[in-house]
Coordinates of C-alpha atoms in Angstrom, one line a residue:
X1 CA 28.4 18.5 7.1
X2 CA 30.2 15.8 5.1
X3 CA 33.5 17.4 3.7
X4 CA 34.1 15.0 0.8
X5 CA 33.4 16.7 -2.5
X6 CA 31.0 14.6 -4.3
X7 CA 29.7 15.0 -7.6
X8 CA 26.5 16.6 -7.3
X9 CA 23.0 14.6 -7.4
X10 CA 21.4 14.2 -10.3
X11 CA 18.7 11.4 -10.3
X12 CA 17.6 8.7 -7.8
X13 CA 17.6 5.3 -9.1
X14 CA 15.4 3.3 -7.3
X15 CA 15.4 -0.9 -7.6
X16 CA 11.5 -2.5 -8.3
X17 CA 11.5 -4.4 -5.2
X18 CA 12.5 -1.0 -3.1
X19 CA 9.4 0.4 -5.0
X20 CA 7.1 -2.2 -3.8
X21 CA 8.4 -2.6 -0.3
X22 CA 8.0 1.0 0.4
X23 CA 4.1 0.6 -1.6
X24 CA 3.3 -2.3 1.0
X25 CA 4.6 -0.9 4.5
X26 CA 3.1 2.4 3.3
X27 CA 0.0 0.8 2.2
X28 CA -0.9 -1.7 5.2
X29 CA -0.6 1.5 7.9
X30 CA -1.9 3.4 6.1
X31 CA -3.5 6.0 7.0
X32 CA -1.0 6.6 9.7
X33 CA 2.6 8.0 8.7
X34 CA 5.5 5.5 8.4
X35 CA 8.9 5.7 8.1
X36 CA 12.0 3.6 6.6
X37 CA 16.0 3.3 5.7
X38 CA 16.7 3.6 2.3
X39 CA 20.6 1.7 1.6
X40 CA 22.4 2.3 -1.7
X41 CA 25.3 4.2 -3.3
X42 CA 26.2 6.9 -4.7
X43 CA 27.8 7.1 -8.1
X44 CA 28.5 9.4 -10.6
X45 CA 25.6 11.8 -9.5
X46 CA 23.2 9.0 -9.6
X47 CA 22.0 7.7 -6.6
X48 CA 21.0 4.0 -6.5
X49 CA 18.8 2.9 -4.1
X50 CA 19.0 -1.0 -4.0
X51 CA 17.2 -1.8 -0.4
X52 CA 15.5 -0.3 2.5
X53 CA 14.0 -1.4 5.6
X54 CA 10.9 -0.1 7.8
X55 CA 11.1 1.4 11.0
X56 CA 8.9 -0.2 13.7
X57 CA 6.6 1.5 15.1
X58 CA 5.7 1.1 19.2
X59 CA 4.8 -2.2 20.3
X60 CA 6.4 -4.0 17.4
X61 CA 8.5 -7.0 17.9
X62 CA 10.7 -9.0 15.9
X63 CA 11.1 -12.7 15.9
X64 CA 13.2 -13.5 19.6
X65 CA 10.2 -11.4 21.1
X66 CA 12.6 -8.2 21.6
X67 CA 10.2 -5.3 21.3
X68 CA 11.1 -1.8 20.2
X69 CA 9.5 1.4 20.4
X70 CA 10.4 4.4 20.0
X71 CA 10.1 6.3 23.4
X72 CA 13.8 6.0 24.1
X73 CA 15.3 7.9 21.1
X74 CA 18.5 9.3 20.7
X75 CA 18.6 12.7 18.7
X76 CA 21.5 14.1 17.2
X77 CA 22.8 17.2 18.8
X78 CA 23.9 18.8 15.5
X79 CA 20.6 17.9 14.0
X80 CA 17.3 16.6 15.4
X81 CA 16.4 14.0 13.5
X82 CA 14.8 10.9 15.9
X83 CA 15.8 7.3 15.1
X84 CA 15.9 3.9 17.4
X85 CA 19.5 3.4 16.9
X86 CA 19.5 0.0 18.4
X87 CA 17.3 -1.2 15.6
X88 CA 19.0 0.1 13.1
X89 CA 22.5 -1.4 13.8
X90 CA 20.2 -4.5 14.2
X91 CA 19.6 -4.5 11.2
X92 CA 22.6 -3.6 9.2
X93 CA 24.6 -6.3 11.3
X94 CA 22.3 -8.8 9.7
X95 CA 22.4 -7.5 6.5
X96 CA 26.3 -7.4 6.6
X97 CA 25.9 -10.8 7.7
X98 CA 24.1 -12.0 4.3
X99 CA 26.0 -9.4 2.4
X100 CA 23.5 -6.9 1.7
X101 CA 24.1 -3.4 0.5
X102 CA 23.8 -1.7 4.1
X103 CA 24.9 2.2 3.4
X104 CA 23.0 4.2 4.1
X105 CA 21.7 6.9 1.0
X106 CA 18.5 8.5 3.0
X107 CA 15.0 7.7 4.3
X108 CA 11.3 7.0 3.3
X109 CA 7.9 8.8 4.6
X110 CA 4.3 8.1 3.7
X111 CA 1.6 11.3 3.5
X112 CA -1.6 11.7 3.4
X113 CA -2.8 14.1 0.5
X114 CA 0.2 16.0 0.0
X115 CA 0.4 16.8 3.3
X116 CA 4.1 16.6 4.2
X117 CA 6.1 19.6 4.7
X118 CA 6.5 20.1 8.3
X119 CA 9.3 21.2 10.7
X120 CA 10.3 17.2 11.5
X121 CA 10.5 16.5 7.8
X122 CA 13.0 19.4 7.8
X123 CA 14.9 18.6 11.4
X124 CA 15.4 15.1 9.7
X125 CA 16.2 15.3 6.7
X126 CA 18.7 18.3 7.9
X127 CA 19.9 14.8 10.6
X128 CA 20.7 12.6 7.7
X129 CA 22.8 15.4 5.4
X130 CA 24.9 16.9 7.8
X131 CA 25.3 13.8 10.4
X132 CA 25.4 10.8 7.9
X133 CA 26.0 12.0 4.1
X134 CA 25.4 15.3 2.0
X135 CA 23.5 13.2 -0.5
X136 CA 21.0 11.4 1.4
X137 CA 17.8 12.0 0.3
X138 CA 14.3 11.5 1.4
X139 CA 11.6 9.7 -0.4
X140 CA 7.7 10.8 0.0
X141 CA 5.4 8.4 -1.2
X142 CA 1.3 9.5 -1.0
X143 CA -0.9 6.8 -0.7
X144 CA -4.5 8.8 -1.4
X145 CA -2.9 10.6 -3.6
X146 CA -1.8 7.6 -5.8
X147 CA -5.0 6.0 -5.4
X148 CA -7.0 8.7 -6.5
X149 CA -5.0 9.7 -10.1
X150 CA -4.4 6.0 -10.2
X151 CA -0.8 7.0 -10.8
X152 CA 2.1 6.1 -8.3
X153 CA 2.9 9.2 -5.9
X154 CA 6.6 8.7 -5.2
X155 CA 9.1 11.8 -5.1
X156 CA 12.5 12.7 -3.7
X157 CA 13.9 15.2 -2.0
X158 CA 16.7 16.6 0.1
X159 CA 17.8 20.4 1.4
X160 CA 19.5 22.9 -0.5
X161 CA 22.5 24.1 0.4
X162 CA 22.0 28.0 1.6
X163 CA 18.8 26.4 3.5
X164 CA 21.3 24.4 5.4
X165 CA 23.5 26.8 6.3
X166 CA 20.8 29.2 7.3
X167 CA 19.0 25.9 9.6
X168 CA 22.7 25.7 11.1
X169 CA 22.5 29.4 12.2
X170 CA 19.3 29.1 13.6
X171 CA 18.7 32.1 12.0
X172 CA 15.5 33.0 10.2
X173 CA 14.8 36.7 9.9
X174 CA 13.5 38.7 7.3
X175 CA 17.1 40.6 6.5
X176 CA 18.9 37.0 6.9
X177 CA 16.5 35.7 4.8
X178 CA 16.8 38.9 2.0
X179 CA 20.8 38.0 2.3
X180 CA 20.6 34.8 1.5
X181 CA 18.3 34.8 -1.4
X182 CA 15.7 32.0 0.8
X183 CA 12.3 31.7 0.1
X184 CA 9.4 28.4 0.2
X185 CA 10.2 27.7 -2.8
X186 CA 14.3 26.9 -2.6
X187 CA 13.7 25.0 1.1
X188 CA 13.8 21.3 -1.3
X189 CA 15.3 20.5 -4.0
X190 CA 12.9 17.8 -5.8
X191 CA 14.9 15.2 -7.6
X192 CA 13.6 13.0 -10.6
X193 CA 12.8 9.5 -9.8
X194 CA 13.1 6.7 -11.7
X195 CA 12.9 2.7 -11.7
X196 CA 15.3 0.2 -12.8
X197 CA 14.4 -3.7 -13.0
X198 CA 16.7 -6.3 -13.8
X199 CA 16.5 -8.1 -17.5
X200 CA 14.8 -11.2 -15.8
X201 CA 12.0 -8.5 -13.7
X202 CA 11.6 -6.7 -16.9
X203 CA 11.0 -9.9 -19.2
X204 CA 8.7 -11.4 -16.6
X205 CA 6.4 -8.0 -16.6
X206 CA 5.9 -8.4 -20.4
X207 CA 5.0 -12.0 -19.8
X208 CA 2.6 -10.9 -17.0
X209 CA 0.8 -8.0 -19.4
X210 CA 0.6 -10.4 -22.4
X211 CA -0.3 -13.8 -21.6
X212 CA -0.5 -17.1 -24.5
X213 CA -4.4 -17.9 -24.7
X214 CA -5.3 -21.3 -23.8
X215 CA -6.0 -23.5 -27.1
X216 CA -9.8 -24.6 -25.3
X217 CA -10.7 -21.1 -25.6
X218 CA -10.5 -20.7 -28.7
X219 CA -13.3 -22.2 -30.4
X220 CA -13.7 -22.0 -34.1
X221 CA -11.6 -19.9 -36.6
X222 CA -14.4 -18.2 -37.6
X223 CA -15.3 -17.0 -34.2
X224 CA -11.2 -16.3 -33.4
X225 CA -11.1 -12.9 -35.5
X226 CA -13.8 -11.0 -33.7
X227 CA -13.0 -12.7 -30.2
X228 CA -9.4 -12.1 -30.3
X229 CA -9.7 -9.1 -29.2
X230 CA -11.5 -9.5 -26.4
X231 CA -10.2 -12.3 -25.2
X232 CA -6.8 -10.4 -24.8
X233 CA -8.9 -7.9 -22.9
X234 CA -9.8 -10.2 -20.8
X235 CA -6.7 -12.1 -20.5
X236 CA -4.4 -9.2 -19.7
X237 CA -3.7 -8.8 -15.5
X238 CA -2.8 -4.8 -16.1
X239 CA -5.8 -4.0 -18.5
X240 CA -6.3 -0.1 -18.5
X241 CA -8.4 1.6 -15.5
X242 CA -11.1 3.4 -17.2
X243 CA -12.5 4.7 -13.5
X244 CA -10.7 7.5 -13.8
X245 CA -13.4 8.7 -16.5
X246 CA -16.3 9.0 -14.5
X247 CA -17.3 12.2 -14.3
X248 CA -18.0 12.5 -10.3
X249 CA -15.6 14.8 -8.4
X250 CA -13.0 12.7 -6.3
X251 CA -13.0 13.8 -2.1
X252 CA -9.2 14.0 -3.0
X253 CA -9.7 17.7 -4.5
X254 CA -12.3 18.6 -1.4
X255 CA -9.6 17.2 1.1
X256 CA -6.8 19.6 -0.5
X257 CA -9.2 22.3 -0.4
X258 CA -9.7 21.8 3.3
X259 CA -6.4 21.0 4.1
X260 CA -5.1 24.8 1.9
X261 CA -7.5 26.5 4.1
X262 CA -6.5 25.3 7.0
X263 CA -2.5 26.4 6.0
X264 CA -4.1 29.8 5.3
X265 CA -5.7 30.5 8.8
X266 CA -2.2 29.2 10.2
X267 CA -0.2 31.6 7.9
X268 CA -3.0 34.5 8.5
X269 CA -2.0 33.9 12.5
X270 CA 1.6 33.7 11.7
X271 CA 0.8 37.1 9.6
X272 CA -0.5 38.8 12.9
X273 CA 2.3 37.5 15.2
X274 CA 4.6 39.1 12.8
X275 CA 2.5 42.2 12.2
X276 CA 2.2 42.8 16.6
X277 CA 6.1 42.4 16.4
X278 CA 6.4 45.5 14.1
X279 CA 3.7 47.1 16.4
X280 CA 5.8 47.2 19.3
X281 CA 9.3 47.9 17.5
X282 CA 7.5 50.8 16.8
X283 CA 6.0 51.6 19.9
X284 CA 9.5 51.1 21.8
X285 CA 11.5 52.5 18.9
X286 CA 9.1 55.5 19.5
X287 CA 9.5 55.8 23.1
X288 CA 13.9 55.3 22.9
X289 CA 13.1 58.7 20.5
X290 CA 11.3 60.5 22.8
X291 CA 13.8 59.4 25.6
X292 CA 16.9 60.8 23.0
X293 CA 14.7 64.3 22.7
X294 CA 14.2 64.9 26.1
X295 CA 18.2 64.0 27.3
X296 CA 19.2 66.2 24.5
X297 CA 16.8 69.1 25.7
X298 CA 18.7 68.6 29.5
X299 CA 21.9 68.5 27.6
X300 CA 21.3 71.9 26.1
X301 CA 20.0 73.2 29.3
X302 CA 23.4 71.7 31.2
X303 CA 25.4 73.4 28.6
X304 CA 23.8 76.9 29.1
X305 CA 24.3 76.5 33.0
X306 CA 28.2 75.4 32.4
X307 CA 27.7 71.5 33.8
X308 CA 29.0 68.7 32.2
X309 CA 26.5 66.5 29.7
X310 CA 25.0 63.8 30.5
X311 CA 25.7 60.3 28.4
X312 CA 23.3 59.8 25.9
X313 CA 23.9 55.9 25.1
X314 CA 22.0 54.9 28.0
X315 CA 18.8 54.1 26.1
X316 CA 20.5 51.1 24.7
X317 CA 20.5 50.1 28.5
X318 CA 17.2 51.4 29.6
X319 CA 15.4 50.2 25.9
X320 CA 15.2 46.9 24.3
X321 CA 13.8 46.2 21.4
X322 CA 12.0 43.0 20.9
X323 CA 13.5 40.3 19.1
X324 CA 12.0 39.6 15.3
X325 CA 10.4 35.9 15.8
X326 CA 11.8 33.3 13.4
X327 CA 10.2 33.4 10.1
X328 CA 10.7 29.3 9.7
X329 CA 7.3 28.0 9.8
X330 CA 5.7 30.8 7.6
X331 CA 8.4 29.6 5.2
X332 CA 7.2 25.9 5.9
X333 CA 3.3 26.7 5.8
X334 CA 3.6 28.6 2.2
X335 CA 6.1 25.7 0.6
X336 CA 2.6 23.8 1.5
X337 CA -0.2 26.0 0.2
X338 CA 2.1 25.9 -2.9
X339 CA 2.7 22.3 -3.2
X340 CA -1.6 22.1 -2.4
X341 CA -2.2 24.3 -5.3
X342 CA -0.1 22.5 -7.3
X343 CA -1.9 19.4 -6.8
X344 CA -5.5 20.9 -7.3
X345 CA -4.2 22.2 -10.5
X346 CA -2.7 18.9 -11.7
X347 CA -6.0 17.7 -10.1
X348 CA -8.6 20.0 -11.6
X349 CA -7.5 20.2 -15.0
X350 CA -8.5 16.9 -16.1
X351 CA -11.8 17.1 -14.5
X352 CA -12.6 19.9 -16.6
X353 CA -11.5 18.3 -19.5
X354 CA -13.7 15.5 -19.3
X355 CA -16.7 17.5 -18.2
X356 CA -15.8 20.0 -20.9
X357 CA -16.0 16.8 -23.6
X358 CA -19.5 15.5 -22.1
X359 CA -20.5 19.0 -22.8
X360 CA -19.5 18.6 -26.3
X361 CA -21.0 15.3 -26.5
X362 CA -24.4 16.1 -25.3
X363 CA -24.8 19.2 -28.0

């Protein structure tokens, strides 16, 4: 891990063309996951993200006709995380060359529904602080999800400190995990977002959202006062989305539903893997006991006779215990559930609120 002391991450500060870069490569493979390079710095606790880059997926090729794919990775023996390094210092030699910011602050990662806790988020992510720098940070940006609140799904994140030292162990059992305080819920540390445009982007989005009307269309002065109005309506390119009132239940709540059910039969299964583990520390714990009773018995019957005892520390020898399996992915699989429930009450409240109101309305 990085041994520069750094003032600690507060915010991530992300440029409006990064925004709509990641929107777009997100957006056209969608709905397959993607991944990118976010470049930046890192000051004063603010981390400014002022590029980024996709990664390619297999069979893409760039303009000479060199195609790369990513079946010959390299991964990083301290980490895991799985990058095409040749395209990478591709690309940072030819933004160098055009002098580009090109250091690297952390990556990017479309989902589907909320669906993106998994063990390779965590093996990469887990790559990027400890190989490249302790503040990188990952962004997650959820297509369905954005189009079905009609707000933009974009959040970062990056790994706690006590969950990287307990992923460097390799060591997840239930006492480790009681030591070190570690639960779902303090795997990530979600950062707040936010966007920054230059004077000239932010001028030119006012312009966009309130338009001059033409002279032609306006055709008498008596008429101007009650068509004003809606001729700004009309006019204006980023009018408000009033979709979002219908009353008909989005998939997007059914599809989390599905999807939290699913994580439950997975975490009722890791339940019972866990559960057949204490079964059998019982049963062997059990069996060492009887072992103990039975050499002590001999020991007491040697005594009487006048022979020498025999050892009694051989049932470490002749007894193992089974080892506790790794409690990692039920960790992983309830930091989902939770982050599913989150979304269905986000979700779900202001359905009811608008069916609630109809209710009202129809009295």
């Amino acid at each position: 891990m990085a041994s520069i002391e750094t003032e600690p991450l507060r915010t991530v500060q992300l440029d409006g063309l990064v925004v709509l870069k990641i929107i777009k490569h997100c957006r056209e493979s969608y709905p397959n996951d993607v991944t990118g390079q976010l470049l930046g710095l890192d000051d004063k606790g603010v981390l400014e993200v002022t590029n980024c880059f996709p990664f390619p997926t297999d069979g893409d090729e760039d303009a000479s006709g060199k195609s790369y794919t990513f079946q010959q990775t390299i991964t990083n023996k301290e980490g895991g995380g799985k990058m095409n390094t040749q395209y990478q210092l591709d690309m940072m030699r030819c933004l160098r060359a055009v002098n580009a910011d090109n250091n690297t602050v952390g990556w990017y990662r479309s989902a589907h529904l909320g669906n993106f806790v998994d063990l390779s988020l965590i093996e990469t992510q887990y790559s990027y602080q400890n190989s490249l720098s302790a503040q990188s940070v990952v962004l997650i940006h959820d297509v369905s999800k954005s189009a079905a609140q009609g707000n933009l799904s974009l959040r970062a994140f990056r790994l706690q400190d006590d969950f990287m030292k307990a992923y460097e162990a390799k060591k997840f059992t239930t006492e480790s995990l009681a030591q070190a305080k570690l639960s779902f819920s303090n795997i990530f540390e979600e950062l707040p977002v936010e966007i920054h445009n230059s004077h000239l982007v932010t001028l030119m989005l006012h312009n966009i959202e309130m338009p001059k009307l033409e002279a032609d269309r306006l055709r008498t002065l008596s008429t101007f006062a009650s068509s004003q109005q809606k001729e700004l309506e009309e006019a204006r390119p980023l009018a408000p989305n009033f979709d979002v009132l219908e009353l008909e239940l989005d998939p997007f709540m059914q599809k989390n539903l599905q999807y939290l059910l699913d994580c439950a039969d997975v975490q009722q299964q890791e339940q019972n893997n866990y559960q057949y583990w204490q079964r059998s520390v019982a049963r062997e714990q059990g069996r060492m006991q009887a072992w103990l009773t039975k050499r002590k018995q001999e020991n007491a019957q040697r005594a009487q006779n006048g022979q020498a005892p025999l050892p009694e520390d051989e049932v470490n020898s002749l007894f193992k215990l089974p080892p506790e399996p790794s409690r990692l992915d039920s960790m992983i699989l309830s930091a989902q559930m939770h982050n599913f429930t989150k979304q269905i009450n986000q979700f779900a409240g202001p359905s009811l609120a608008r069916l609630y109101s109809i209710q009202e309305l129809q009295k």
